[in-house]
Amino acid sequence: MSEFRTVDPAALEMLGLGLGISTQFDRYQAQQPQCKFGLEGVCCKICLQGPCRIIPNKKGADMGICGARDYTIVARNVARTIAGGACAHSDHGREIAHVLLAVSEGKAKDYRIMDSGKLHAVAKKVGVKVEGRKDVEIAKDVAILALEDFGKHTDDPCTWLYTNIDEDRRKKFKKTRINTPAIDRSVVQLLHQTCVGTDAEPVSIIFGGLQAALADFTGMSLSTDLSDILFGTPTPIMTTANMGSLKVDKVNIAVNGHNPLMSEMIVQAARDLKDEAVAKGATGGVNVVGICCTGNEVLMRQGVPIVTTFGSQELAIMTGALDALVMDVQCIIPGVQEVAACYHTHIISTTHFSKMPSASHVEFHQETAYESACTIVRMAIDRYTKRQADKIHIPNVEKKVIGGFSLEALFEIFGKIHPESPVRVITEAIANGEIKGVAQFAGCNNHKAIQNHQHLTIAKFLAANDIFLVSTGCAAQAFAMDGLLNAEGVEKYAGPGLKKVLKRIADANAFEVKEIPLIFHMGSCVDNTRITNLFTAMAKEMGVTIPQLPIVASAPEAMSEKAVAIGSWNVAMGLPVHVGVMAPLTGSDLIFDLVTEAARDVFGGYFIFEPDPVKAGQEILERIEKRAWRLKVHKKVAADLESFPNPGYEAQ
Ligand code: BF8
Ligand code: SF4
């Protein structure tokens, strides 16, 4: 392993230049050792008497000033982390719902309903009348219904929660009282619940956290649906990944953040203003590349290359070839401005509540979005003329990527084999033992881990052991940057059974889809709900519940509050969820056992914390194999008794 905490060859090359510019890689080291109280989750700052830190076995110091025990403090801290994630995801969804509403009222001329088919499908799903109505009328009702999920006054569960889960999970969430009636209400209630002197009961706090996690799911789910309506449901698309995607002869603009309302407009403006770039000497025109999930959004729909992941975003600027970094919301680290100060790169913020001290600000409004995008692209073209040739260093690492696998796209290609029930391609392969199950990869980079090492080690191991792999977020980008999202990846890493299944899919789609990848890129982090819909379809096809399926989710390098929220609702959905960094839970045995053990009895899902990627791969494989084995045993017993599926059974 190199002295630098990454395995990405391009990042290694950049760090190896020894430019003396501070990045996350250096600052992680400078922060060592990190505070033990914080690492264990037993530091409380909820009221101004704090911070209170729990020292077990030290009389008096084993409680906060108010008498809060370790379990209350750990539970409150983690619940508030979930709330933070739910706010970020759902607020992103709310912005999209507002734009869809504006489109339906003719107030957002730069956006339109791109995917009428998806609009109709979503409308039917959520109970909006379609027949005999214009798209704008349907869109208006869909947008209003989505906005009601944020703040309606009734206690009925959110529409985008209930219409995206099966009866088993509906009953489970009702019984455990974690159905979210409204996204904002669940988050507000949780902040209230965790206020000083409110809830001290740890299990109750964790369930409050789970309700906020389902609010997160709701916001993510509607975000995906409405983005598909406005920008198109992704279909398989070829592109590239890693720093070689930056081009010397082009104006390079990185979109960084999460919301496609901004990045889609930049892509459009970049195409339209090509001639202006050429006129300024950029013979190749304008090259938009992505960082973080707004990059995934435009990768999925527009084939925009991914330049790098969260963990190495500063290094993209250090290539000296990035003319502008355009940010919307979430995961754009403040460190980029320090690096940009040493280069010609223009940092441009676009959202009134997401700014950077030294950045230029071109605010996005739904009425003038395209105009703002053109302004930004012109600012980037202007910066191109200020490039310093002696500072340019672009690592020659560029991998072929096939992405764009929305669930609809996946079912389209599966449908070439089983038109009557596309998901059978997976369930049949599980039943006949070609694959053992499915692993969902999600999440970030976290400098506590060697960048991308966990992602790649675990995925390659599981592929070799015939696990079908789907991914989103920075995990998908890590795979893209390493060349796993193409047919070469299949040849190199797939086990014999998985190879057979992927080849069957490739052969059936030979005319339409150029390549079938080792891992299916299903989008940005909000698109994890596409994967839940896949699992729900698998359960239905197999006549079982999600907790019985041989599936596991893994966030090998989880970092963000959003990742904690996603992990938590995946547990509630019934998945074993591996996390490759230790969460701040170890300060309370009660909470740690609750989320790693007791949760399994209630939801069928639970957390597995394992930072060692080799051990984690083994562990994930064992959990999948165990579930697959149980499924077979039960199927056999049930077949003998002619009673399959067994409705009362809940596997772990
Ligand atoms: O929403 S995976 S570092 S970019 S939080 Fe952020 Fe994590 Fe990347 Fe996407 Ni998701
Ligand atoms: Fe300390 Fe209690 Fe205040 Fe937390 S809420 S800071 S434990 S006094």
XYZ file of C-alpha atoms and ligand atoms in Angstrom:
670
model
C 0.000 0.000 0.000
C 1.265 3.469 -0.899
C 2.037 6.189 1.628
C -1.030 7.971 0.278
C -4.440 6.863 1.525
C -5.932 5.952 -1.849
C -5.708 3.149 -4.396
C -6.929 5.216 -7.320
C -4.022 5.470 -9.778
C -4.937 8.990 -10.847
C -5.196 10.216 -7.256
C -1.876 8.528 -6.453
C -0.271 10.277 -9.395
C -1.600 13.664 -8.321
C -0.579 13.215 -4.684
C 2.795 11.911 -5.832
C 3.540 15.243 -7.508
C 4.168 16.618 -4.013
C 2.682 20.002 -4.801
C 2.533 20.959 -1.135
C -1.141 21.887 -1.305
C -3.251 20.783 1.645
C -6.023 18.291 0.832
C -8.366 15.997 2.750
C -5.651 13.344 2.628
C -3.266 15.557 4.641
C -5.887 16.966 6.952
C -7.075 13.506 7.915
C -3.565 12.838 9.216
C -3.387 16.231 10.906
C -6.579 15.471 12.827
C -5.121 12.353 14.448
C -5.771 11.225 17.070
C -9.476 11.974 16.806
C -11.466 12.512 19.991
C -12.376 9.210 21.634
C -15.628 10.583 23.071
C -16.740 11.672 19.643
C -15.698 8.404 18.042
C -17.784 6.483 20.558
C -20.776 8.813 20.343
C -20.731 9.792 24.017
C -20.129 13.513 23.650
C -23.333 15.528 24.083
C -23.717 19.179 23.083
C -27.471 19.223 22.885
C -27.802 21.903 25.553
C -25.515 24.727 26.596
C -24.462 22.984 29.792
C -22.409 20.705 27.554
C -20.287 19.379 26.153
C -20.811 16.456 28.500
C -18.607 13.438 27.967
C -19.343 10.044 29.414
C -16.567 8.285 31.267
C -17.848 4.852 32.229
C -16.975 3.634 35.725
C -16.030 7.117 36.903
C -18.587 7.992 39.507
C -20.433 11.132 38.556
C -18.872 11.293 35.089
C -20.833 8.278 33.878
C -23.784 10.595 33.212
C -24.211 14.003 31.613
C -24.946 17.001 33.831
C -28.660 16.454 33.258
C -28.352 12.782 34.156
C -28.394 11.483 30.588
C -26.827 8.035 30.355
C -24.525 6.798 27.598
C -27.412 5.042 25.822
C -29.525 8.219 25.715
C -26.630 10.297 24.430
C -25.534 7.791 21.769
C -29.137 7.283 20.615
C -29.820 11.020 20.428
C -26.638 11.687 18.484
C -27.248 8.992 15.909
C -30.929 9.909 15.557
C -29.972 13.509 14.843
C -27.501 12.301 12.256
C -30.321 10.461 10.499
C -32.429 13.613 10.656
C -29.641 15.553 8.936
C -29.538 13.030 6.128
C -33.304 13.019 5.756
C -33.318 16.814 5.490
C -30.677 16.877 2.759
C -32.251 14.198 0.578
C -35.808 15.330 0.992
C -35.109 19.027 0.537
C -33.446 18.155 -2.750
C -36.668 16.297 -3.659
C -38.784 19.273 -2.623
C -36.885 21.558 -5.018
C -37.641 19.175 -7.847
C -41.321 18.963 -6.880
C -41.534 22.772 -6.911
C -40.058 22.873 -10.405
C -42.460 20.189 -11.649
C -45.322 22.240 -10.231
C -43.945 25.351 -11.918
C -43.653 23.469 -15.224
C -47.294 22.397 -14.931
C -48.277 26.039 -14.413
C -46.111 27.326 -17.255
C -43.773 29.154 -14.878
C -40.487 27.352 -15.584
C -39.840 27.767 -19.293
C -36.429 26.050 -19.226
C -37.757 22.775 -17.858
C -40.333 20.463 -19.351
C -41.886 17.061 -18.975
C -39.288 14.932 -20.719
C -40.747 11.561 -19.900
C -44.479 11.408 -20.315
C -44.444 7.621 -19.892
C -42.821 7.927 -16.479
C -45.262 10.694 -15.530
C -48.154 8.379 -16.317
C -46.553 5.446 -14.488
C -45.871 7.550 -11.375
C -49.369 9.074 -11.496
C -50.935 5.628 -11.593
C -48.711 4.435 -8.773
C -49.673 7.307 -6.464
C -53.335 7.382 -7.455
C -53.534 10.426 -9.726
C -56.059 10.150 -12.560
C -54.418 9.840 -15.969
C -57.140 9.049 -18.503
C -58.357 11.895 -20.643
C -56.038 14.455 -19.043
C -53.165 16.525 -20.408
C -49.663 15.856 -19.102
C -49.482 19.248 -17.423
C -52.672 18.537 -15.505
C -51.369 15.181 -14.355
C -48.001 16.718 -13.483
C -49.658 19.383 -11.358
C -51.505 16.790 -9.276
C -48.391 14.624 -8.953
C -46.291 17.621 -7.838
C -48.890 18.736 -5.285
C -49.193 15.208 -3.923
C -45.404 15.062 -3.593
C -45.328 18.408 -1.783
C -48.064 17.143 0.540
C -45.713 14.354 1.585
C -43.600 17.052 3.218
C -46.245 18.676 5.326
C -49.724 17.195 5.211
C -51.699 17.367 8.444
C -53.224 13.868 8.504
C -51.606 10.844 10.104
C -51.794 8.685 6.979
C -48.403 7.441 5.823
C -46.595 9.386 3.103
C -47.710 8.518 -0.410
C -44.167 7.933 -1.706
C -43.476 5.618 1.203
C -46.587 3.470 0.948
C -46.636 3.150 -2.809
C -43.027 1.962 -2.923
C -43.140 -0.847 -0.365
C -44.986 -4.129 -0.116
C -47.717 -5.179 2.291
C -45.242 -6.909 4.577
C -43.279 -3.701 5.148
C -46.495 -1.623 5.418
C -47.662 -3.818 8.266
C -44.241 -3.809 9.880
C -43.924 -0.020 9.803
C -47.456 0.394 11.130
C -46.853 -2.034 13.964
C -43.583 -0.383 14.948
C -45.108 3.107 14.564
C -42.409 4.376 12.260
C -44.664 5.224 9.305
C -43.864 8.784 8.456
C -47.006 10.876 7.961
C -45.005 13.829 6.610
C -41.293 14.319 6.012
C -40.949 17.676 7.755
C -43.068 16.511 10.677
C -40.922 13.431 11.283
C -37.731 15.451 11.306
C -39.196 18.169 13.521
C -40.603 15.546 15.870
C -37.219 13.872 16.092
C -35.437 17.129 16.937
C -38.124 17.706 19.563
C -37.792 14.151 20.838
C -34.026 14.528 21.239
C -34.199 17.976 22.849
C -32.800 18.222 26.379
C -35.253 16.753 28.825
C -37.612 15.121 26.354
C -37.054 11.453 25.450
C -34.437 9.629 27.518
C -35.561 6.140 26.508
C -33.029 4.803 23.998
C -35.239 2.386 22.072
C -37.891 5.036 21.665
C -35.267 7.473 20.343
C -33.961 4.900 17.861
C -37.485 4.290 16.577
C -37.894 8.036 16.209
C -34.692 7.911 14.173
C -36.131 5.164 12.014
C -39.221 7.227 11.312
C -36.936 10.016 10.115
C -35.085 7.413 8.052
C -38.356 6.519 6.344
C -38.883 10.240 5.767
C -35.492 10.116 4.043
C -36.684 7.194 1.918
C -39.843 9.113 1.013
C -37.918 12.204 -0.053
C -35.432 10.165 -2.049
C -38.116 8.175 -3.721
C -40.101 11.156 -4.924
C -36.893 12.859 -5.933
C -36.017 9.992 -8.271
C -39.523 9.786 -9.735
C -39.853 13.506 -10.393
C -36.303 13.824 -11.771
C -37.111 11.058 -14.250
C -40.265 12.916 -15.288
C -38.387 16.204 -15.808
C -35.138 14.893 -17.293
C -35.937 11.423 -18.593
C -35.689 7.950 -17.105
C -32.117 6.760 -17.618
C -31.312 4.183 -20.274
C -27.964 2.428 -20.869
C -25.364 4.954 -21.924
C -21.610 4.878 -22.582
C -19.214 7.322 -21.014
C -15.858 7.420 -19.225
C -14.502 7.853 -15.733
C -11.444 9.204 -13.933
C -9.170 12.182 -14.398
C -8.320 11.353 -17.989
C -11.849 12.583 -18.729
C -10.465 16.122 -18.400
C -9.278 17.340 -21.804
C -6.523 19.832 -22.537
C -8.224 21.165 -25.655
C -11.586 21.712 -23.997
C -13.079 24.056 -21.452
C -13.498 21.693 -18.508
C -16.395 22.318 -16.133
C -17.007 20.052 -13.157
C -20.527 19.934 -11.775
C -20.348 19.030 -8.098
C -23.209 18.365 -5.724
C -26.524 16.589 -6.090
C -29.382 18.386 -7.744
C -29.928 17.816 -11.482
C -31.943 21.043 -11.742
C -28.589 22.808 -12.026
C -26.353 20.216 -13.678
C -28.812 19.372 -16.466
C -28.928 23.042 -17.471
C -25.127 23.321 -17.435
C -24.866 20.309 -19.760
C -27.358 21.885 -22.143
C -25.658 25.290 -22.073
C -22.237 23.674 -22.586
C -23.452 21.987 -25.766
C -25.075 25.178 -27.042
C -22.037 27.391 -26.386
C -19.462 25.161 -28.027
C -18.669 27.739 -30.717
C -17.885 30.403 -28.129
C -15.378 28.045 -26.534
C -13.796 27.232 -29.894
C -13.549 30.951 -30.645
C -11.490 31.349 -27.465
C -9.100 28.588 -28.507
C -10.684 25.540 -26.865
C -10.851 23.569 -30.094
C -12.693 20.656 -28.506
C -15.502 22.821 -27.141
C -16.869 22.504 -23.613
C -16.423 19.351 -21.564
C -18.708 18.865 -18.571
C -17.541 16.286 -16.054
C -19.122 15.182 -12.796
C -18.095 14.893 -9.169
C -20.405 13.408 -6.518
C -24.035 12.675 -7.219
C -25.002 15.558 -9.466
C -22.322 13.934 -11.650
C -24.167 10.643 -11.354
C -27.437 12.333 -12.345
C -25.962 13.642 -15.594
C -23.940 10.486 -16.160
C -27.130 8.436 -16.038
C -29.123 10.639 -18.400
C -26.570 12.537 -20.520
C -23.472 10.345 -20.527
C -21.375 12.960 -18.723
C -18.045 11.463 -17.549
C -17.207 11.134 -13.869
C -13.899 12.786 -13.047
C -13.559 11.665 -9.452
C -15.325 10.853 -6.179
C -15.969 12.846 -3.022
C -12.651 11.886 -1.415
C -10.427 13.300 -4.144
C -12.454 16.246 -5.431
C -9.633 18.688 -4.609
C -7.251 16.720 -6.816
C -9.361 17.452 -9.904
C -8.516 21.136 -9.429
C -4.818 20.309 -8.986
C -4.718 19.016 -12.572
C -4.660 22.690 -13.541
C -7.115 21.842 -16.300
C -10.383 22.458 -14.479
C -11.714 25.831 -15.556
C -14.775 25.924 -13.332
C -16.243 23.942 -10.498
C -19.967 24.564 -10.284
C -21.590 23.587 -7.032
C -25.170 23.072 -6.012
C -25.768 21.314 -2.686
C -24.151 18.651 -0.476
C -20.701 17.020 -0.445
C -18.821 19.956 -2.008
C -16.059 20.311 0.552
C -14.877 23.773 1.654
C -11.331 22.566 0.928
C -11.847 23.109 -2.806
C -11.547 26.877 -2.397
C -8.092 26.625 -0.821
C -6.889 24.542 -3.754
C -8.638 26.703 -6.344
C -6.796 29.727 -4.923
C -3.565 28.190 -6.267
C -5.020 27.696 -9.757
C -7.168 29.494 -12.296
C -10.256 27.407 -11.443
C -13.411 29.435 -10.894
C -15.619 28.123 -8.072
C -19.218 29.082 -8.747
C -22.065 28.467 -6.328
C -25.670 28.369 -7.511
C -27.878 27.900 -4.438
C -28.735 30.669 -1.985
C -28.102 28.456 1.027
C -25.023 26.649 -0.291
C -22.148 29.087 -0.762
C -18.387 29.185 -0.436
C -16.602 32.278 1.009
C -14.404 32.971 -2.003
C -16.722 31.660 -4.721
C -18.647 33.615 -7.316
C -22.377 33.188 -6.975
C -24.769 32.813 -9.899
C -28.075 31.947 -8.367
C -30.353 29.442 -9.965
C -34.045 30.245 -10.231
C -36.540 28.104 -12.024
C -37.608 31.044 -14.231
C -34.087 31.810 -15.472
C -32.167 28.556 -15.067
C -30.862 28.249 -18.610
C -29.773 31.886 -18.694
C -27.804 31.330 -15.462
C -26.278 28.172 -16.908
C -25.110 30.114 -19.974
C -23.601 32.784 -17.725
C -21.693 30.090 -15.835
C -20.435 28.361 -18.982
C -19.218 31.730 -20.300
C -17.415 32.353 -16.995
C -15.702 28.981 -17.465
C -14.755 29.823 -21.064
C -13.240 33.048 -19.813
C -11.222 31.152 -17.199
C -9.971 28.758 -19.858
C -8.063 31.645 -21.378
C -6.272 32.106 -18.046
C -4.947 28.554 -17.760
C -1.292 28.257 -16.775
C 0.286 25.711 -19.086
C 3.086 24.868 -16.648
C 0.570 23.827 -14.005
C -1.366 21.380 -16.168
C -1.000 17.728 -15.277
C -3.806 15.348 -16.225
C -3.226 11.710 -15.226
C -3.773 9.490 -18.214
C -6.347 7.304 -16.510
C -9.696 7.005 -18.263
C -11.963 3.985 -18.022
C -14.859 2.985 -20.213
C -18.198 3.065 -18.415
C -21.653 1.835 -19.234
C -24.213 3.322 -16.877
C -27.819 4.454 -16.985
C -29.488 1.474 -15.354
C -32.707 2.808 -13.954
C -34.966 -0.012 -12.819
C -36.980 0.509 -15.988
C -33.787 0.094 -18.054
C -32.779 -2.990 -16.123
C -36.205 -4.526 -16.658
C -36.068 -3.584 -20.324
C -32.883 -5.597 -20.826
C -34.066 -8.424 -18.561
C -37.311 -8.407 -20.533
C -35.452 -9.676 -23.580
C -35.091 -12.935 -21.673
C -38.294 -13.002 -19.629
C -40.749 -10.557 -21.143
C -43.554 -11.754 -18.877
C -41.594 -11.018 -15.693
C -38.180 -9.378 -16.233
C -37.034 -9.690 -12.621
C -37.110 -13.459 -13.083
C -33.681 -13.136 -14.727
C -32.295 -12.594 -11.214
C -34.648 -14.771 -9.171
C -34.235 -17.706 -11.536
C -30.446 -17.365 -11.424
C -30.640 -17.433 -7.622
C -32.954 -20.440 -7.668
C -30.701 -22.431 -10.005
C -27.572 -21.460 -8.085
C -25.844 -19.477 -10.841
C -25.741 -16.498 -8.512
C -26.031 -16.581 -4.757
C -27.790 -13.277 -4.313
C -27.566 -9.525 -4.819
C -25.390 -6.901 -3.136
C -26.264 -3.219 -3.178
C -23.284 -0.884 -2.938
C -23.819 2.679 -1.834
C -22.080 5.463 -0.033
C -19.178 7.711 0.040
C -15.463 8.026 0.579
C -14.340 8.374 4.171
C -10.732 9.246 4.860
C -10.755 6.838 7.784
C -10.469 4.255 4.997
C -7.993 4.049 2.127
C -9.900 5.786 -0.660
C -11.787 3.289 -2.864
C -9.859 0.336 -1.429
C -12.833 -0.941 0.577
C -15.251 -0.471 -2.330
C -13.061 -2.298 -4.803
C -11.851 -5.110 -2.561
C -15.344 -6.078 -1.429
C -16.956 -5.785 -4.851
C -14.271 -7.821 -6.620
C -14.518 -10.540 -3.983
C -18.301 -10.718 -4.228
C -18.226 -10.724 -8.033
C -15.801 -13.644 -7.965
C -18.230 -15.412 -5.659
C -21.178 -15.006 -8.008
C -23.029 -12.148 -6.358
C -25.031 -9.894 -8.676
C -23.936 -6.304 -8.025
C -25.807 -3.014 -8.229
C -24.553 0.353 -7.088
C -25.160 4.079 -6.626
C -23.356 7.161 -5.347
C -19.619 7.449 -4.847
C -19.405 3.648 -4.641
C -20.547 3.464 -8.269
C -18.010 6.156 -9.155
C -15.218 4.208 -7.477
C -16.167 1.198 -9.609
C -16.373 3.362 -12.718
C -12.934 4.847 -12.068
C -11.435 1.390 -11.708
C -12.958 -0.014 -14.899
C -15.551 -2.302 -13.309
C -18.524 -0.779 -15.101
C -17.824 -2.394 -18.452
C -17.566 -5.793 -20.120
C -13.853 -6.003 -19.395
C -14.750 -5.939 -15.720
C -16.947 -8.969 -16.287
C -14.103 -10.875 -17.941
C -11.640 -9.998 -15.215
C -13.665 -10.379 -12.059
C -16.961 -12.248 -12.475
C -17.201 -15.765 -11.091
C -18.412 -18.478 -13.452
C -22.083 -18.298 -12.463
C -22.283 -14.511 -12.563
C -20.448 -14.496 -15.896
C -23.014 -16.877 -17.322
C -25.915 -14.686 -16.210
C -24.288 -11.483 -17.485
C -23.445 -13.146 -20.795
C -27.054 -14.312 -21.137
C -28.206 -10.724 -20.603
C -25.584 -9.406 -23.039
C -26.497 -11.917 -25.746
C -30.199 -11.167 -25.443
C -29.490 -7.458 -25.845
C -26.639 -7.604 -28.352
C -28.318 -5.219 -30.802
C -29.500 -2.611 -28.336
C -26.886 -2.444 -25.598
C -23.215 -2.461 -26.545
C -21.904 -3.857 -23.298
C -23.172 -5.309 -20.077
C -21.065 -4.241 -17.079
C -19.898 -6.200 -14.058
C -21.811 -3.842 -11.756
C -25.005 -2.026 -12.688
C -24.808 1.715 -11.996
C -28.295 2.642 -10.828
C -27.688 6.322 -10.171
C -27.116 8.890 -7.485
C -27.677 8.330 -3.777
C -31.353 9.315 -3.953
C -31.679 6.525 -6.516
C -31.070 3.876 -3.874
C -34.847 3.697 -3.880
C -34.610 2.201 -7.384
C -32.785 -0.695 -5.731
C -35.469 -1.038 -3.047
C -37.997 -1.304 -5.859
C -35.847 -4.045 -7.416
C -35.787 -5.971 -4.134
C -39.537 -5.527 -3.681
C -40.059 -6.939 -7.182
C -37.756 -9.864 -6.391
C -39.665 -10.648 -3.199
C -42.967 -10.536 -5.061
C -41.675 -12.788 -7.806
C -40.352 -15.302 -5.305
C -43.420 -15.106 -3.100
C -41.391 -14.135 -0.032
C -40.653 -11.000 1.969
C -37.604 -8.733 1.641
C -36.035 -10.059 4.887
C -36.026 -13.511 3.320
C -34.136 -12.491 0.186
C -30.431 -13.273 -0.199
C -29.472 -9.623 -0.401
C -27.109 -7.327 1.468
C -26.425 -3.589 1.303
C -22.924 -2.288 1.823
C -21.574 1.216 2.363
C -17.868 0.369 2.584
C -16.727 3.972 2.984
C -19.797 5.677 4.481
C -19.213 9.280 5.507
C -22.266 11.507 5.187
C -25.326 11.874 7.420
C -27.231 10.843 4.293
C -25.427 7.502 4.246
C -26.495 6.920 7.864
C -30.098 7.661 6.917
C -29.976 5.319 3.911
C -28.375 2.557 5.964
C -31.040 2.957 8.633
C -34.022 2.685 6.293
C -32.377 -0.246 4.562
C -32.271 -1.984 7.952
C -35.976 -1.195 8.380
C -36.610 -2.617 4.908
C -35.101 -5.905 6.097
C -31.538 -5.854 4.762
C -28.306 -6.720 6.489
C -26.354 -3.473 6.030
C -22.590 -3.560 6.096
C -20.772 -0.343 7.007
C -17.007 -0.233 6.547
C -16.256 2.472 9.098
C -17.195 2.275 12.744
C -20.204 4.448 13.524
C -20.184 6.460 16.775
C -22.206 3.875 18.667
C -19.657 1.952 20.671
C -20.082 4.169 23.728
C -23.269 2.294 24.508
C -23.412 -1.493 24.412
C -27.168 -1.256 24.500
C -27.405 0.827 21.319
C -24.686 -1.134 19.565
C -26.479 -4.417 20.288
C -29.800 -2.893 19.330
C -28.705 -1.955 15.827
C -26.506 -5.003 15.177
C -28.636 -7.700 16.859
C -32.076 -6.787 18.181
C -33.056 -4.947 15.001
C -32.951 -8.294 13.222
C -35.789 -9.655 15.372
C -37.962 -6.659 14.616
C -37.194 -5.821 10.985
C -35.125 -8.710 9.643
C -32.426 -6.123 8.880
C -29.446 -5.074 10.997
C -26.065 -3.364 10.792
C -22.734 -5.121 10.355
C -19.691 -2.982 11.162
C -16.504 -4.308 9.618
C -13.704 -1.981 8.522
C -11.459 -4.738 7.144
C -12.576 -5.164 3.515
C -11.359 -8.755 3.274
C -13.303 -9.788 6.375
C -16.257 -7.671 5.250
C -16.407 -9.460 1.893
C -16.438 -12.828 3.670
C -19.077 -11.665 6.103
C -21.356 -10.297 3.388
C -20.991 -13.495 1.405
C -21.835 -15.609 4.441
C -24.970 -13.575 5.189
C -26.132 -13.903 1.598
C -25.373 -17.634 1.529
C -27.186 -18.179 4.793
C -30.293 -16.464 3.522
C -30.104 -18.325 0.196
C -29.784 -21.621 2.052
C -32.751 -20.852 4.312
C -34.800 -19.869 1.329
C -34.043 -23.216 -0.319
C -34.845 -25.178 2.857
C -38.115 -23.372 3.282
C -38.951 -23.734 -0.365
C -38.392 -27.466 -0.169
C -40.406 -27.874 3.037
C -43.140 -25.686 1.649
C -43.170 -27.532 -1.663
C -43.546 -30.770 0.250
C -46.448 -29.251 2.146
C -47.658 -27.393 -0.961
C -47.739 -24.205 1.069
C -44.951 -22.025 -0.327
C -44.689 -19.141 0.304
C -44.663 -19.334 4.033
C -46.233 -16.071 5.188
C -45.266 -16.351 8.823
C -41.585 -16.879 8.204
C -39.121 -14.099 8.694
C -35.520 -14.902 8.022
C -32.470 -13.019 9.082
O -25.195 11.518 -2.045
S -22.096 8.889 -1.813
S -19.994 11.364 -0.567
S -21.764 12.352 -3.229
S -23.330 11.345 0.385
Fe -21.776 12.472 -0.957
Fe -21.641 10.079 -0.029
Fe -20.750 10.595 -2.387
Fe -23.776 11.581 -3.206
Ni -24.143 10.057 -1.327
Fe -25.009 17.542 28.987
Fe -27.550 16.717 29.206
Fe -26.996 19.074 28.079
Fe -26.351 16.807 26.826
S -28.403 17.522 27.275
S -25.082 18.628 27.024
S -25.815 15.484 28.536
S -26.617 18.476 30.199
